[in-house]
Amino acid sequence: MSREPEPARAALHERGAAEPGRATAEVVARLRSAGCVFAEDEAGVLLSSVGSQTELDAWVARRVAGEPLEQIVGWAQFCGLRIAVRPGVFVPRLRTELLVREAATLLRQARAVRGGSGGERPVVVDLCCGSGAVGVALAVLAGPVEVHAADLDPAAVDCAGSTLAGLAAMAGDRSTGQAYLGDLFEPLPPRLRGTVDALVVNAPYVPTAQIALMPPEARLHEPITALDGGPDGLDVARRAVAAAPDWLAPGGQMLVETSARQAPALRELMAAAGLPARVVSDSDLDATAVIGWRPRP
């Protein structure tokens, strides 16, 4: 993981590959013929990350076969960071940057209430964490914070745990992070009850009947538990909302990614759980989230 991707210096023609411009055109043509909408951008990522012509051929073949680009090169661009992504792990989406932006603002406010950067670190819980992208981004952009991430998928927890283990050195502050394997709040340390300042949930919200309509790179290469939200897409979010009030600190906030269609129902679920809520959206990111908060006494 790094703050910004480093352009690769390797010139493939020095390793027996074609002249770079020609190599790029050939890769773009192969990707475009496979239906990759952003063939030029993807070719650039592949060519800047590869180490040899043999590796390039193998990577292009994997992408043409439908494997997510991020799983092939081993990283995803998210909030200006390079986040490690391993094969089989949910790939962080651009739309999820809305959650990070909103949560970062809330964390800065929480720190101000606690006396500035020298005060107690706000607590972040990243549920359904996948690669850990949200927690990592918040530590870098709004740290120092204490990050606790959880997921049902062992591969995701292993990936997120490795990234979070190096968080303090990468963020350059007192942020800490740990990943846990389990269902929602179940694996979290009991001491966190009533202390969470930002509860960020990127739960699966695709209705079960729509999974078959998703691009193959998602439904065939990402865990079904990261996609399937049940009949109405809110099964996991519904359980998270029901348990959230016990974990949030007074004034703590819960941020859940959802669709524009599901947002009104999710807002009602939060209100019924005692969390007044609002809907936020970003048309550029095609993103929607619902933010609820635990009122102060």
mmCIF file of N, CA, C and O in Angstrom, residues 71 83-92 126-133 136 149-165 178-182 202 221-226:
data_model
loop_
_atom_site.group_PDB
_atom_site.id
_atom_site.type_symbol
_atom_site.label_atom_id
_atom_site.label_comp_id
_atom_site.label_asym_id
_atom_site.label_seq_id
_atom_site.Cartn_x
_atom_site.Cartn_y
_atom_site.Cartn_z
ATOM 1 N N GLN A 71 -7.532 -7.532 -8.980
ATOM 2 C CA GLN A 71 -7.032 -8.795 -8.437
ATOM 3 C C GLN A 71 -5.815 -9.299 -9.210
ATOM 4 O O GLN A 71 -4.966 -9.993 -8.661
ATOM 5 N N ILE A 83 -4.469 0.344 -2.581
ATOM 6 C CA ILE A 83 -4.915 -0.637 -1.592
ATOM 7 C C ILE A 83 -4.669 -2.046 -2.121
ATOM 8 O O ILE A 83 -5.069 -2.382 -3.242
ATOM 9 N N ALA A 84 -4.020 -2.880 -1.321
ATOM 10 C CA ALA A 84 -3.751 -4.258 -1.721
ATOM 11 C C ALA A 84 -5.061 -5.027 -1.893
ATOM 12 O O ALA A 84 -5.950 -4.954 -1.049
ATOM 13 N N VAL A 85 -5.160 -5.764 -2.998
ATOM 14 C CA VAL A 85 -6.329 -6.602 -3.275
ATOM 15 C C VAL A 85 -5.831 -7.951 -3.771
ATOM 16 O O VAL A 85 -5.112 -8.021 -4.772
ATOM 17 N N ARG A 86 -6.223 -9.007 -3.096
ATOM 18 C CA ARG A 86 -5.797 -10.341 -3.470
ATOM 19 C C ARG A 86 -6.888 -11.050 -4.269
ATOM 20 O O ARG A 86 -8.059 -10.669 -4.206
ATOM 21 N N PRO A 87 -6.524 -12.091 -5.014
ATOM 22 C CA PRO A 87 -7.536 -12.849 -5.760
ATOM 23 C C PRO A 87 -8.654 -13.337 -4.845
ATOM 24 O O PRO A 87 -8.410 -13.822 -3.733
ATOM 25 N N GLY A 88 -9.892 -13.174 -5.320
ATOM 26 C CA GLY A 88 -11.043 -13.612 -4.552
ATOM 27 C C GLY A 88 -11.571 -12.611 -3.551
ATOM 28 O O GLY A 88 -12.609 -12.842 -2.920
ATOM 29 N N VAL A 89 -10.890 -11.474 -3.374
ATOM 30 C CA VAL A 89 -11.307 -10.459 -2.409
ATOM 31 C C VAL A 89 -12.130 -9.384 -3.113
ATOM 32 O O VAL A 89 -11.820 -8.988 -4.242
ATOM 33 N N PHE A 90 -13.176 -8.910 -2.447
ATOM 34 C CA PHE A 90 -14.033 -7.863 -2.995
ATOM 35 C C PHE A 90 -13.196 -6.629 -3.350
ATOM 36 O O PHE A 90 -12.383 -6.161 -2.551
ATOM 37 N N VAL A 91 -13.407 -6.107 -4.545
ATOM 38 C CA VAL A 91 -12.652 -4.957 -5.030
ATOM 39 C C VAL A 91 -13.336 -3.661 -4.600
ATOM 40 O O VAL A 91 -14.531 -3.479 -4.868
ATOM 41 N N PRO A 92 -12.637 -2.744 -3.911
ATOM 42 C CA PRO A 92 -13.266 -1.488 -3.501
ATOM 43 C C PRO A 92 -13.739 -0.678 -4.700
ATOM 44 O O PRO A 92 -13.029 -0.546 -5.688
ATOM 45 N N ASP A 126 -15.147 -0.780 10.741
ATOM 46 C CA ASP A 126 -15.382 -0.991 9.308
ATOM 47 C C ASP A 126 -15.953 -2.399 9.142
ATOM 48 O O ASP A 126 -15.214 -3.381 9.157
ATOM 49 N N LEU A 127 -17.285 -2.497 9.023
ATOM 50 C CA LEU A 127 -17.938 -3.794 8.887
ATOM 51 C C LEU A 127 -18.086 -4.180 7.423
ATOM 52 O O LEU A 127 -18.275 -3.325 6.570
ATOM 53 N N CYS A 128 -18.030 -5.485 7.156
ATOM 54 C CA CYS A 128 -18.008 -5.993 5.777
ATOM 55 C C CYS A 128 -16.840 -5.330 5.061
ATOM 56 O O CYS A 128 -16.978 -4.757 3.981
ATOM 57 N N CYS A 129 -15.655 -5.432 5.672
ATOM 58 C CA CYS A 129 -14.522 -4.579 5.311
ATOM 59 C C CYS A 129 -13.855 -4.932 3.997
ATOM 60 O O CYS A 129 -13.152 -4.105 3.428
ATOM 61 N N GLY A 130 -14.026 -6.179 3.499
ATOM 62 C CA GLY A 130 -13.319 -6.545 2.274
ATOM 63 C C GLY A 130 -11.818 -6.367 2.442
ATOM 64 O O GLY A 130 -11.217 -6.874 3.397
ATOM 65 N N SER A 131 -11.210 -5.621 1.556
ATOM 66 C CA SER A 131 -9.766 -5.387 1.592
ATOM 67 C C SER A 131 -9.332 -4.461 2.726
ATOM 68 O O SER A 131 -8.137 -4.272 2.945
ATOM 69 N N GLY A 132 -10.292 -3.847 3.419
ATOM 70 C CA GLY A 132 -9.966 -2.882 4.463
ATOM 71 C C GLY A 132 -9.792 -1.476 3.942
ATOM 72 O O GLY A 132 -9.311 -0.586 4.658
ATOM 73 N N ALA A 133 -10.214 -1.234 2.711
ATOM 74 C CA ALA A 133 -9.973 0.057 2.059
ATOM 75 C C ALA A 133 -10.556 1.233 2.822
ATOM 76 O O ALA A 133 -9.910 2.286 2.946
ATOM 77 N N VAL A 136 -8.577 1.951 6.141
ATOM 78 C CA VAL A 136 -7.250 2.472 5.807
ATOM 79 C C VAL A 136 -7.347 3.919 5.335
ATOM 80 O O VAL A 136 -6.574 4.789 5.770
ATOM 81 N N ALA A 149 -11.723 -3.667 11.857
ATOM 82 C CA ALA A 149 -12.409 -4.094 10.636
ATOM 83 C C ALA A 149 -12.823 -5.558 10.768
ATOM 84 O O ALA A 149 -12.098 -6.367 11.355
ATOM 85 N N ALA A 150 -13.990 -5.892 10.212
ATOM 86 C CA ALA A 150 -14.476 -7.270 10.306
ATOM 87 C C ALA A 150 -15.126 -7.700 9.003
ATOM 88 O O ALA A 150 -15.734 -6.889 8.298
ATOM 89 N N ASP A 151 -15.006 -9.002 8.716
ATOM 90 C CA ASP A 151 -15.606 -9.563 7.507
ATOM 91 C C ASP A 151 -15.795 -11.066 7.713
ATOM 92 O O ASP A 151 -15.075 -11.700 8.496
ATOM 93 N N LEU A 152 -16.760 -11.620 6.974
ATOM 94 C CA LEU A 152 -17.022 -13.057 7.014
ATOM 95 C C LEU A 152 -16.029 -13.856 6.184
ATOM 96 O O LEU A 152 -15.871 -15.065 6.397
ATOM 97 N N ASP A 153 -15.396 -13.220 5.223
ATOM 98 C CA ASP A 153 -14.549 -13.913 4.261
ATOM 99 C C ASP A 153 -13.109 -13.998 4.769
ATOM 100 O O ASP A 153 -12.469 -12.960 4.968
ATOM 101 N N PRO A 154 -12.577 -15.195 4.970
ATOM 102 C CA PRO A 154 -11.205 -15.318 5.481
ATOM 103 C C PRO A 154 -10.161 -14.645 4.589
ATOM 104 O O PRO A 154 -9.204 -14.048 5.100
ATOM 105 N N ALA A 155 -10.323 -14.740 3.263
ATOM 106 C CA ALA A 155 -9.358 -14.106 2.366
ATOM 107 C C ALA A 155 -9.359 -12.596 2.541
ATOM 108 O O ALA A 155 -8.305 -11.944 2.510
ATOM 109 N N ALA A 156 -10.543 -12.016 2.726
ATOM 110 C CA ALA A 156 -10.640 -10.573 2.936
ATOM 111 C C ALA A 156 -9.980 -10.165 4.241
ATOM 112 O O ALA A 156 -9.239 -9.174 4.300
ATOM 113 N N VAL A 157 -10.243 -10.910 5.299
ATOM 114 C CA VAL A 157 -9.673 -10.574 6.603
ATOM 115 C C VAL A 157 -8.149 -10.689 6.564
ATOM 116 O O VAL A 157 -7.439 -9.858 7.144
ATOM 117 N N ASP A 158 -7.642 -11.695 5.879
ATOM 118 C CA ASP A 158 -6.195 -11.845 5.745
ATOM 119 C C ASP A 158 -5.594 -10.665 4.992
ATOM 120 O O ASP A 158 -4.549 -10.117 5.374
ATOM 121 N N CYS A 159 -6.272 -10.243 3.919
ATOM 122 C CA CYS A 159 -5.806 -9.111 3.119
ATOM 123 C C CYS A 159 -5.866 -7.819 3.920
ATOM 124 O O CYS A 159 -4.891 -7.064 3.991
ATOM 125 N N ALA A 160 -7.009 -7.554 4.564
ATOM 126 C CA ALA A 160 -7.176 -6.337 5.349
ATOM 127 C C ALA A 160 -6.222 -6.321 6.536
ATOM 128 O O ALA A 160 -5.644 -5.276 6.873
ATOM 129 N N GLY A 161 -6.038 -7.482 7.177
ATOM 130 C CA GLY A 161 -5.148 -7.538 8.325
ATOM 131 C C GLY A 161 -3.718 -7.193 7.968
ATOM 132 O O GLY A 161 -3.034 -6.482 8.715
ATOM 133 N N SER A 162 -3.254 -7.678 6.827
ATOM 134 C CA SER A 162 -1.892 -7.365 6.394
ATOM 135 C C SER A 162 -1.721 -5.871 6.145
ATOM 136 O O SER A 162 -0.697 -5.280 6.500
ATOM 137 N N THR A 163 -2.727 -5.269 5.536
ATOM 138 C CA THR A 163 -2.662 -3.835 5.256
ATOM 139 C C THR A 163 -2.716 -3.023 6.540
ATOM 140 O O THR A 163 -1.927 -2.094 6.741
ATOM 141 N N LEU A 164 -3.641 -3.374 7.427
ATOM 142 C CA LEU A 164 -3.802 -2.616 8.665
ATOM 143 C C LEU A 164 -2.603 -2.777 9.592
ATOM 144 O O LEU A 164 -2.314 -1.882 10.395
ATOM 145 N N ALA A 165 -1.882 -3.889 9.485
ATOM 146 C CA ALA A 165 -0.718 -4.101 10.342
ATOM 147 C C ALA A 165 0.361 -3.054 10.105
ATOM 148 O O ALA A 165 1.125 -2.723 11.014
ATOM 149 N N GLN A 178 -6.803 -3.314 13.246
ATOM 150 C CA GLN A 178 -6.841 -4.763 13.377
ATOM 151 C C GLN A 178 -8.061 -5.288 12.641
ATOM 152 O O GLN A 178 -9.113 -4.638 12.602
ATOM 153 N N ALA A 179 -7.918 -6.476 12.050
ATOM 154 C CA ALA A 179 -9.021 -7.108 11.323
ATOM 155 C C ALA A 179 -9.453 -8.372 12.046
ATOM 156 O O ALA A 179 -8.630 -9.080 12.635
ATOM 157 N N TYR A 180 -10.771 -8.654 11.978
ATOM 158 C CA TYR A 180 -11.355 -9.782 12.687
ATOM 159 C C TYR A 180 -12.222 -10.597 11.731
ATOM 160 O O TYR A 180 -12.932 -10.035 10.890
ATOM 161 N N LEU A 181 -12.217 -11.912 11.914
ATOM 162 C CA LEU A 181 -13.034 -12.809 11.111
ATOM 163 C C LEU A 181 -14.324 -13.120 11.851
ATOM 164 O O LEU A 181 -14.301 -13.637 12.971
ATOM 165 N N GLY A 182 -15.450 -12.793 11.219
ATOM 166 C CA GLY A 182 -16.728 -13.102 11.844
ATOM 167 C C GLY A 182 -17.863 -12.281 11.266
ATOM 168 O O GLY A 182 -17.671 -11.440 10.376
ATOM 169 N N ASN A 202 -20.197 -1.268 4.599
ATOM 170 C CA ASN A 202 -20.377 -1.468 3.164
ATOM 171 C C ASN A 202 -20.927 -2.881 2.969
ATOM 172 O O ASN A 202 -20.297 -3.749 2.366
ATOM 173 N N HIS A 221 -15.852 -13.804 -9.505
ATOM 174 C CA HIS A 221 -14.526 -13.646 -8.903
ATOM 175 C C HIS A 221 -14.545 -12.948 -7.546
ATOM 176 O O HIS A 221 -13.482 -12.785 -6.937
ATOM 177 N N GLU A 222 -15.697 -12.535 -7.078
ATOM 178 C CA GLU A 222 -15.807 -11.949 -5.750
ATOM 179 C C GLU A 222 -16.744 -12.820 -4.915
ATOM 180 O O GLU A 222 -17.649 -13.455 -5.457
ATOM 181 N N PRO A 223 -16.546 -12.878 -3.598
ATOM 182 C CA PRO A 223 -17.371 -13.756 -2.763
ATOM 183 C C PRO A 223 -18.838 -13.348 -2.800
ATOM 184 O O PRO A 223 -19.167 -12.158 -2.743
ATOM 185 N N ILE A 224 -19.721 -14.326 -2.903
ATOM 186 C CA ILE A 224 -21.150 -14.048 -2.953
ATOM 187 C C ILE A 224 -21.620 -13.325 -1.697
ATOM 188 O O ILE A 224 -22.560 -12.537 -1.732
ATOM 189 N N THR A 225 -20.939 -13.570 -0.577
ATOM 190 C CA THR A 225 -21.310 -12.907 0.675
ATOM 191 C C THR A 225 -21.061 -11.405 0.622
ATOM 192 O O THR A 225 -21.616 -10.658 1.434
ATOM 193 N N ALA A 226 -20.231 -10.954 -0.316
ATOM 194 C CA ALA A 226 -19.970 -9.517 -0.460
ATOM 195 C C ALA A 226 -20.929 -8.856 -1.432
ATOM 196 O O ALA A 226 -20.897 -7.626 -1.592
#
